[in-house]
Coordinates of N, CA and C in Angstrom, one line a residue:
M1 N -27.1 40.9 -41.1 CA -26.9 40.3 -41.9 C -26.6 41.4 -43.2
K2 N -27.4 42.3 -43.1 CA -27.8 43.4 -44.2 C -26.5 44.2 -43.9
K3 N -26.3 44.5 -42.5 CA -25.0 45.8 -42.2 C -24.1 45.1 -42.5
Q4 N -23.9 43.6 -42.2 CA -22.3 42.9 -42.6 C -22.3 43.2 -43.9
E5 N -23.4 43.0 -45.2 CA -23.4 42.8 -46.4 C -22.9 44.5 -46.6
T6 N -23.1 45.6 -45.9 CA -23.1 46.9 -46.2 C -21.5 47.3 -46.2
L7 N -21.2 47.0 -44.7 CA -19.7 46.4 -44.3 C -18.5 46.1 -45.2
Q8 N -18.7 44.8 -45.5 CA -17.7 44.1 -47.1 C -18.0 45.4 -47.5
R9 N -19.5 45.7 -48.4 CA -19.1 46.6 -49.7 C -18.2 47.8 -49.4
L10 N -18.4 48.3 -48.5 CA -17.8 49.8 -47.9 C -15.9 49.3 -47.9
A11 N -15.8 48.5 -47.4 CA -14.3 47.7 -46.9 C -13.8 48.1 -48.6
R12 N -14.5 47.1 -49.5 CA -14.1 46.6 -50.7 C -13.7 48.1 -51.6
E13 N -14.9 49.0 -51.5 CA -14.7 50.6 -52.1 C -14.1 51.0 -51.2
F14 N -13.1 50.9 -50.1 CA -12.2 51.7 -49.5 C -10.7 51.2 -50.2
G15 N -10.9 49.7 -51.2 CA -9.6 49.2 -51.6 C -9.0 48.4 -50.7
Y16 N -9.8 47.6 -49.3 CA -9.7 47.3 -47.9 C -10.2 45.6 -48.5
D17 N -9.3 44.8 -48.2 CA -9.7 43.7 -47.6 C -11.4 42.9 -47.1
A18 N -12.1 43.0 -47.4 CA -13.4 42.9 -46.9 C -13.3 41.8 -45.8
S19 N -12.2 41.0 -45.8 CA -12.3 39.6 -45.4 C -11.7 39.7 -43.8
K20 N -11.1 41.2 -43.8 CA -10.6 41.2 -42.6 C -11.7 42.3 -41.9
V21 N -12.6 42.7 -42.0 CA -13.2 43.6 -41.6 C -14.5 42.9 -41.2
T22 N -15.0 42.8 -39.5 CA -16.3 42.4 -39.1 C -17.3 43.4 -38.6
L23 N -18.1 43.0 -38.3 CA -19.5 43.0 -37.8 C -19.2 42.5 -36.4
S24 N -19.0 43.0 -35.4 CA -18.9 42.5 -33.8 C -20.8 42.9 -33.5
P25 N -21.3 41.9 -32.8 CA -22.4 41.9 -32.0 C -21.8 42.3 -30.6
Q26 N -20.6 42.4 -30.4 CA -20.1 43.1 -28.8 C -20.0 44.1 -28.4
T27 N -20.7 44.6 -27.2 CA -20.5 46.0 -27.3 C -18.9 46.0 -26.5
R28 N -18.4 47.1 -26.8 CA -16.9 47.4 -26.0 C -16.9 49.1 -25.3
T29 N -16.6 48.6 -24.3 CA -16.7 50.2 -23.2 C -15.2 50.7 -23.1
F30 N -14.9 51.6 -22.9 CA -13.7 52.0 -22.3 C -14.0 53.6 -21.4
D31 N -12.7 53.3 -20.4 CA -12.4 54.4 -19.7 C -11.6 55.7 -20.1
Y32 N -11.9 56.8 -20.8 CA -11.5 57.9 -20.8 C -11.7 58.9 -20.2
L33 N -10.9 59.9 -19.7 CA -10.4 61.1 -19.6 C -11.7 61.0 -18.3
G34 N -11.9 59.8 -17.4 CA -12.7 60.0 -16.3 C -14.5 59.5 -16.4
Q35 N -14.4 59.0 -17.8 CA -15.8 58.5 -18.0 C -15.7 57.4 -19.2
S36 N -16.8 57.0 -19.1 CA -17.3 55.7 -19.8 C -17.7 55.9 -21.0
F37 N -16.9 55.4 -22.1 CA -17.9 55.5 -23.5 C -18.2 54.1 -24.0
T38 N -18.7 54.1 -24.8 CA -19.2 52.7 -26.0 C -18.3 53.3 -27.4
S39 N -17.5 52.2 -27.5 CA -16.9 52.1 -28.9 C -17.8 52.0 -30.3
E40 N -17.4 52.2 -31.0 CA -17.7 51.9 -32.4 C -16.9 50.9 -33.0
G41 N -16.0 51.0 -33.2 CA -15.1 49.8 -34.0 C -13.7 50.2 -33.1
Q42 N -12.7 49.6 -33.6 CA -11.6 48.8 -33.4 C -10.6 48.4 -34.6
S43 N -9.0 48.9 -34.3 CA -8.7 48.0 -35.2 C -7.1 47.6 -34.8
F44 N -6.8 46.5 -35.0 CA -5.8 45.7 -34.3 C -4.2 45.5 -35.0
P45 N -3.1 45.5 -34.9 CA -1.8 45.4 -35.3 C -2.1 44.6 -36.6
D46 N -2.7 43.1 -36.4 CA -2.6 42.4 -37.4 C -3.5 43.1 -39.4
G47 N -3.8 44.1 -38.4 CA -5.2 44.4 -39.9 C -6.5 44.5 -39.8
R48 N -6.7 43.6 -39.0 CA -8.1 43.6 -38.8 C -9.2 44.7 -38.3
I49 N -10.3 44.6 -38.5 CA -11.1 45.8 -38.1 C -12.5 45.1 -37.5
E50 N -12.7 45.8 -36.6 CA -14.0 45.7 -36.1 C -15.2 46.4 -35.8
I51 N -16.1 46.7 -36.4 CA -17.3 47.7 -36.2 C -18.4 46.9 -35.7
Y52 N -18.4 47.6 -33.9 CA -19.2 46.9 -33.0 C -20.6 47.3 -33.6
Y53 N -21.5 46.3 -33.6 CA -22.9 46.5 -34.0 C -24.1 47.6 -33.3
D54 N -24.5 47.9 -33.9 CA -25.4 48.8 -33.1 C -26.5 49.4 -33.9
P55 N -27.9 48.6 -33.5 CA -28.9 48.7 -34.2 C -29.8 49.7 -35.1
Q56 N -29.0 51.1 -34.4 CA -29.5 52.4 -34.7 C -28.4 52.5 -35.9
M57 N -27.3 52.1 -36.3 CA -26.0 52.8 -37.2 C -26.8 52.8 -38.5
T58 N -26.6 53.8 -39.0 CA -26.9 54.0 -40.6 C -25.4 53.6 -41.0
D59 N -26.3 53.5 -42.7 CA -24.9 53.3 -43.5 C -23.8 53.9 -43.5
A60 N -24.4 55.3 -43.0 CA -23.6 57.0 -43.5 C -22.4 56.4 -42.2
R61 N -23.0 56.2 -41.0 CA -22.3 56.2 -39.7 C -21.2 55.0 -39.7
L62 N -21.8 53.8 -40.4 CA -21.0 52.7 -40.7 C -19.7 52.9 -41.7
G63 N -19.6 53.6 -42.3 CA -18.8 54.2 -43.3 C -17.9 55.2 -42.9
C64 N -18.5 56.3 -42.1 CA -17.4 56.8 -41.4 C -16.8 56.2 -40.3
C65 N -17.0 55.0 -39.7 CA -16.5 54.3 -38.4 C -15.6 53.6 -39.3
L66 N -16.0 52.9 -40.4 CA -14.8 52.2 -41.3 C -13.6 53.4 -41.7
A67 N -13.7 54.6 -41.8 CA -13.1 55.3 -42.5 C -11.8 55.5 -41.7
H68 N -12.5 55.9 -40.1 CA -11.7 56.4 -39.2 C -10.5 55.3 -39.3
E69 N -11.5 53.7 -38.6 CA -10.6 52.5 -38.2 C -9.7 52.4 -38.7
L70 N -9.9 52.3 -40.5 CA -8.8 51.6 -41.6 C -8.0 53.0 -41.5
Q71 N -8.4 54.3 -41.4 CA -7.1 54.9 -41.2 C -5.6 54.7 -40.0
H72 N -6.7 54.2 -38.8 CA -5.8 53.8 -38.0 C -4.5 52.4 -38.8
V73 N -5.2 51.8 -39.5 CA -4.5 50.5 -40.0 C -3.1 51.4 -40.7
R74 N -3.7 52.2 -41.7 CA -2.5 52.6 -42.6 C -1.6 53.5 -41.3
Y75 N -2.1 54.8 -40.7 CA -1.2 55.1 -40.1 C -0.4 53.6 -39.0
F76 N -0.7 52.3 -38.6 CA 0.2 51.8 -38.0 C 1.0 51.0 -38.9
V77 N 1.0 51.0 -39.8 CA 1.7 50.2 -41.2 C 2.6 51.1 -41.4
V78 N 2.5 52.6 -41.7 CA 3.7 53.8 -42.3 C 4.3 53.9 -41.0
R79 N 3.5 53.9 -39.8 CA 4.8 53.8 -38.5 C 5.7 52.6 -38.2
D80 N 5.1 51.2 -38.4 CA 6.0 50.4 -38.2 C 7.5 50.3 -39.1
A81 N 7.2 51.0 -41.0 CA 7.7 51.1 -41.4 C 9.0 52.3 -40.8
Y82 N 8.7 53.3 -40.6 CA 9.1 54.2 -40.0 C 10.2 54.3 -39.1
C83 N 9.5 53.6 -38.0 CA 10.5 52.8 -36.8 C 11.3 52.1 -37.2
A84 N 11.2 51.7 -38.3 CA 12.0 50.1 -39.1 C 13.4 50.7 -39.3
E85 N 13.0 51.9 -40.0 CA 14.5 52.8 -41.2 C 15.0 53.1 -40.2
P86 N 16.3 53.5 -40.6 CA 17.2 54.2 -40.2 C 17.0 55.9 -40.0
T87 N 17.3 56.6 -39.0 CA 16.9 57.8 -38.8 C 16.9 59.0 -39.9
D88 N 18.0 58.5 -41.4 CA 17.8 59.0 -42.2 C 17.1 58.5 -43.6
G89 N 16.6 57.7 -43.5 CA 15.7 56.7 -44.3 C 14.9 58.0 -44.7
P90 N 14.2 57.3 -45.9 CA 13.3 57.9 -46.9 C 12.2 58.5 -46.2
L91 N 11.5 57.6 -45.4 CA 10.2 57.8 -44.5 C 10.5 59.3 -43.4
H92 N 11.5 59.2 -43.1 CA 11.9 60.1 -42.0 C 12.5 61.6 -42.6
R93 N 13.0 61.1 -44.0 CA 13.0 62.2 -44.4 C 11.8 63.3 -45.0
R94 N 11.0 62.4 -45.2 CA 9.7 62.9 -45.9 C 8.7 63.6 -44.8
F95 N 8.8 63.1 -43.8 CA 8.0 63.3 -42.4 C 8.7 64.2 -41.5
A96 N 10.3 64.7 -41.9 CA 10.6 65.7 -40.9 C 9.9 66.9 -40.7
K97 N 8.8 67.0 -41.8 CA 8.6 68.7 -41.3 C 7.2 68.6 -40.3
Y98 N 7.1 67.5 -39.7 CA 5.9 67.3 -39.4 C 6.3 66.9 -37.9
A99 N 6.7 68.0 -37.1 CA 7.6 68.4 -36.1 C 6.2 68.4 -34.9
P100 N 7.0 68.0 -33.8 CA 5.6 67.7 -32.3 C 5.1 69.0 -32.4
E101 N 5.8 70.4 -32.5 CA 5.5 71.5 -32.1 C 4.6 71.8 -33.5
A102 N 4.8 71.9 -34.5 CA 4.0 72.3 -35.3 C 2.9 71.2 -35.5
L103 N 2.7 69.9 -35.1 CA 1.3 69.5 -34.7 C 0.6 69.9 -33.6
G104 N 1.4 70.3 -32.7 CA 0.6 70.4 -31.4 C 0.2 71.9 -31.3
A105 N 0.5 72.9 -32.1 CA -0.2 73.7 -32.9 C -0.9 74.1 -33.5
Q106 N -1.5 73.0 -34.1 CA -2.9 72.8 -34.7 C -4.0 72.3 -33.8
R107 N -3.3 71.5 -32.9 CA -4.1 70.9 -32.1 C -5.4 69.7 -33.1
G108 N -6.4 69.6 -32.9 CA -7.2 68.4 -33.9 C -8.2 69.1 -34.7
V109 N -9.3 68.3 -35.0 CA -9.9 68.8 -36.1 C -11.4 68.6 -35.8
S110 N -11.3 68.0 -34.7 CA -13.0 67.7 -34.6 C -12.7 67.7 -32.6
N111 N -14.1 67.9 -32.4 CA -13.9 67.5 -30.9 C -13.6 66.4 -30.4
Y112 N -13.6 65.2 -31.2 CA -13.0 63.5 -30.3 C -11.5 63.7 -30.3
S113 N -10.8 64.3 -31.7 CA -9.4 64.5 -31.3 C -8.9 65.7 -31.1
N114 N -9.5 66.4 -30.5 CA -9.7 67.7 -29.4 C -9.0 67.2 -28.0
E115 N -10.6 66.5 -27.6 CA -10.2 65.9 -26.0 C -9.3 64.7 -26.0
H116 N -8.7 64.1 -27.3 CA -7.0 63.7 -27.2 C -6.0 64.6 -27.3
W117 N -5.9 65.8 -27.7 CA -5.1 66.9 -27.5 C -4.8 67.0 -26.1
D118 N -5.9 67.3 -25.6 CA -6.4 68.2 -23.9 C -6.3 67.1 -23.1
A119 N -6.1 65.4 -23.6 CA -5.9 64.6 -22.7 C -4.3 64.3 -22.7
W120 N -3.3 64.9 -23.4 CA -2.0 64.3 -23.4 C -1.4 64.9 -22.4
K121 N -0.7 63.8 -21.3 CA 0.1 63.9 -20.4 C 1.4 63.8 -20.1
G122 N 2.1 63.4 -21.5 CA 3.5 63.6 -22.0 C 4.5 64.6 -21.3
D123 N 5.2 64.5 -21.5 CA 6.7 65.6 -20.8 C 6.9 66.6 -22.3
A124 N 6.7 65.8 -23.5 CA 6.8 67.2 -24.3 C 5.8 66.7 -25.3
P125 N 5.4 67.6 -26.6 CA 4.1 67.3 -27.4 C 4.5 65.9 -28.0
P126 N 3.2 65.3 -28.2 CA 3.4 64.3 -29.2 C 4.2 64.3 -30.4
K127 N 5.3 62.9 -30.3 CA 5.9 63.2 -31.9 C 5.2 61.9 -32.6
L128 N 5.3 62.4 -34.1 CA 4.5 61.5 -34.9 C 5.0 60.5 -35.5
F129 N 4.3 59.6 -35.3 CA 4.9 57.5 -35.1 C 5.5 57.0 -34.3
S130 N 5.5 58.1 -32.9 CA 6.0 57.7 -31.5 C 4.9 56.5 -30.9
M131 N 5.1 56.1 -29.8 CA 3.9 55.5 -29.3 C 3.8 56.0 -28.1
E132 N 2.7 56.9 -28.9 CA 1.7 58.3 -28.2 C 1.1 57.3 -26.9
L133 N 0.1 56.6 -27.0 CA -0.7 56.1 -25.8 C 0.0 56.0 -24.3
E134 N 1.9 55.3 -25.0 CA 2.3 54.8 -23.8 C 3.5 56.1 -23.2
M135 N 3.6 57.0 -23.8 CA 4.2 58.1 -23.7 C 3.4 59.3 -22.7
G136 N 1.8 59.3 -23.3 CA 1.1 60.7 -23.0 C -0.3 60.0 -22.5
K137 N -0.5 58.8 -22.7 CA -2.0 58.3 -21.8 C -2.9 58.9 -22.9
S138 N -2.7 59.0 -24.4 CA -3.3 59.5 -25.6 C -3.1 59.2 -26.6
E139 N -3.6 59.5 -27.7 CA -2.7 59.1 -29.0 C -3.5 60.5 -29.9
P140 N -3.0 61.9 -29.8 CA -3.6 62.8 -30.5 C -3.6 63.1 -32.1
I141 N -2.6 62.7 -32.1 CA -1.9 62.6 -33.6 C -2.8 61.5 -34.7
N142 N -2.7 60.3 -34.0 CA -3.3 58.8 -35.2 C -4.6 59.6 -35.0
E143 N -5.4 60.1 -33.7 CA -6.8 60.1 -33.7 C -7.0 61.0 -34.6
T144 N -6.2 62.2 -34.7 CA -6.7 63.3 -35.3 C -6.6 62.9 -37.0
I145 N -5.2 62.2 -37.0 CA -5.4 61.8 -38.4 C -6.7 61.2 -39.2
A146 N -6.7 59.8 -38.1 CA -8.1 59.0 -38.4 C -9.5 60.1 -38.6
E147 N -9.7 60.7 -37.3 CA -10.7 62.3 -37.7 C -10.5 62.4 -39.5
V148 N -9.3 62.7 -40.1 CA -9.7 63.8 -41.5 C -10.2 62.5 -42.2
A149 N -9.9 61.4 -42.0 CA -10.1 60.5 -43.0 C -11.4 60.1 -42.8
K150 N -12.3 60.4 -41.3 CA -13.9 60.4 -41.2 C -14.3 61.8 -42.2
A151 N -14.1 62.6 -41.8 CA -14.5 63.9 -42.2 C -14.2 63.9 -43.9
L152 N -13.2 63.5 -44.4 CA -13.1 63.4 -46.0 C -14.2 62.4 -46.2
Y153 N -14.5 61.2 -45.9 CA -15.5 60.3 -46.3 C -17.1 60.7 -46.0
N154 N -17.1 61.7 -44.6 CA -18.2 61.6 -44.7 C -19.1 63.2 -45.7
W155 N -17.8 64.6 -45.8 CA -18.5 65.2 -46.4 C -17.5 65.3 -47.6
G156 N -16.9 64.7 -48.2 CA -15.8 65.0 -49.4 C -14.8 65.6 -49.2
P157 N -14.3 65.5 -50.7 CA -12.8 66.4 -50.8 C -12.9 67.5 -50.5
D158 N -13.8 68.3 -50.9 CA -13.8 69.5 -50.5 C -14.5 70.1 -49.2
V159 N -14.1 69.4 -48.3 CA -14.2 69.5 -46.9 C -13.1 70.6 -46.3
R160 N -13.8 71.6 -45.2 CA -12.7 72.2 -45.1 C -12.0 71.6 -44.2
I161 N -10.7 71.0 -44.0 CA -9.7 70.8 -42.7 C -8.3 71.6 -43.0
N162 N -7.7 71.3 -41.5 CA -7.0 72.2 -41.6 C -5.6 71.7 -42.6
P163 N -5.3 72.8 -43.5 CA -3.9 72.3 -44.7 C -2.8 71.0 -43.9
L164 N -2.5 71.7 -43.0 CA -1.1 70.5 -42.6 C -1.9 69.1 -42.4
W165 N -2.9 68.8 -41.4 CA -3.5 67.6 -41.0 C -3.8 66.9 -43.0
R166 N -4.1 67.6 -43.5 CA -5.1 66.9 -44.7 C -3.6 66.5 -45.4
E167 N -2.9 67.2 -45.5 CA -1.2 67.3 -46.4 C -0.6 65.9 -45.4
L168 N -0.8 65.7 -44.1 CA -0.1 64.5 -43.7 C -1.0 63.6 -43.5
H169 N -2.3 63.8 -43.6 CA -2.8 62.4 -44.0 C -3.0 61.9 -45.5
D170 N -2.5 62.8 -46.2 CA -2.4 62.3 -47.6 C -1.1 61.7 -47.6
A171 N 0.3 62.0 -47.1 CA 1.2 61.5 -47.3 C 1.2 59.9 -46.5
I172 N 0.5 60.0 -45.2 CA 0.5 58.9 -44.9 C -0.5 57.8 -45.4
N173 N -1.2 58.2 -46.4 CA -2.1 57.6 -47.4 C -1.0 56.7 -48.6
E174 N -0.1 58.0 -49.1 CA 0.5 57.6 -50.2 C 1.5 56.6 -49.9
E175 N 2.0 56.8 -48.8 CA 3.7 56.0 -48.1 C 2.6 54.8 -48.0
Y176 N 1.6 54.1 -47.4 CA 1.0 53.3 -47.0 C 0.4 52.4 -48.7
A177 N 0.1 53.2 -49.5 CA -0.2 52.2 -50.9 C 1.2 52.0 -51.5
A178 N 2.1 52.9 -51.1 CA 3.3 52.5 -51.7 C 4.2 51.1 -51.1
L179 N 3.7 51.1 -50.0 CA 4.7 49.6 -48.8 C 4.0 48.8 -49.2
R180 N 2.3 48.8 -49.5 CA 1.5 47.7 -49.9 C 1.8 46.9 -51.4
S181 N 2.4 48.0 -52.0 CA 2.5 47.7 -53.4 C 3.7 47.0 -53.7
A182 N 4.7 47.3 -52.8 CA 6.5 46.8 -52.6 C 6.3 45.8 -52.4

């Protein structure tokens, strides 16, 4: 019960609807790169976020997990708006400089995001706001942006993050805020 209250408080601190964030007693495992992993959380297309309860999870780890999953929600909202507009629309113009080659050359910002870059199976580098999982069996861009959010939460605004990834993270969050207030 205390962890659920902490999670609700953290959601409000992030400016997110606390009713969409739950602590689940379930354990979710998934296979990735030929290994089995236990997930700490999951975000859903409707904006819900589930964090999977672990009695050993500290409040700091809970916050990092929520920051990561919330960034996925933001990414999906901006991706949906980007995909719904014409190719000469304002989101396309804003995000044009984040070409697949530029992002691919930078790779990830953590071991976890680099694992997604290593696992990429697509014919070409992943493209921002594409259906990465369908195209390449991995989500290197989406996971890298979520790891930026986690690092910023964990270590604060002075954390050393690759400037291109940080800029992209900030641009996605700005557009998310604009879309939510529209």
